[in-house]
Amino acid sequence: MLIAIGIIAALWVVVFFVARWRWKQWQNSEGSPPDDTRQKG
């Protein structure tokens, strides 16, 4: 049972990071990046 809980928790972490990364990519493609990304060019 603990193994299943660990697998589910790991999947949630992966999904969370992927969703946050995709959200940043989508915001950047919208044309309104934050100041730190604008400085990178």
Tab-separated table of C-alpha atoms in Angstrom:
chain	number	residue	atom	x	y	z
A	1	MET	CA	0.000	0.000	0.000
A	2	LEU	CA	2.819	2.399	0.864
A	3	ILE	CA	4.432	1.673	-2.503
A	4	ALA	CA	1.240	2.658	-4.308
A	5	ILE	CA	1.029	5.887	-2.287
A	6	GLY	CA	4.642	6.692	-3.153
A	7	ILE	CA	4.036	6.079	-6.866
A	8	ILE	CA	0.927	8.278	-6.835
A	9	ALA	CA	2.804	11.032	-4.987
A	10	ALA	CA	5.675	10.869	-7.487
A	11	LEU	CA	3.226	11.067	-10.398
A	12	TRP	CA	1.559	14.121	-8.832
A	13	VAL	CA	4.964	15.832	-8.482
A	14	VAL	CA	5.830	15.110	-12.119
A	15	VAL	CA	2.429	16.326	-13.336
A	16	PHE	CA	2.760	19.474	-11.215
A	17	PHE	CA	6.190	20.382	-12.577
A	18	VAL	CA	5.214	19.603	-16.186
A	19	ALA	CA	2.020	21.661	-15.867
A	20	ARG	CA	3.935	24.598	-14.379
A	21	TRP	CA	6.563	24.368	-17.150
A	22	ARG	CA	3.872	24.236	-19.847
A	23	TRP	CA	2.134	27.206	-18.213
A	24	LYS	CA	5.357	29.246	-18.390
A	25	GLN	CA	5.871	28.235	-22.033
A	26	TRP	CA	2.290	29.271	-22.830
A	27	GLN	CA	2.693	32.636	-21.088
A	28	ASN	CA	5.931	33.322	-22.966
A	29	SER	CA	4.281	32.505	-26.300
A	30	GLU	CA	1.470	34.942	-25.478
A	31	GLY	CA	3.932	37.826	-25.862
A	32	SER	CA	3.915	39.139	-22.272
A	33	PRO	CA	7.007	37.625	-20.602
A	34	PRO	CA	8.158	38.809	-17.169
A	35	ASP	CA	11.130	41.153	-16.858
A	36	ASP	CA	13.698	38.439	-16.125
A	37	THR	CA	13.012	36.597	-19.393
A	38	ARG	CA	12.932	39.862	-21.340
A	39	GLN	CA	16.473	40.666	-20.193
A	40	LYS	CA	17.749	37.340	-21.545
A	41	GLY	CA	16.656	38.398	-25.028
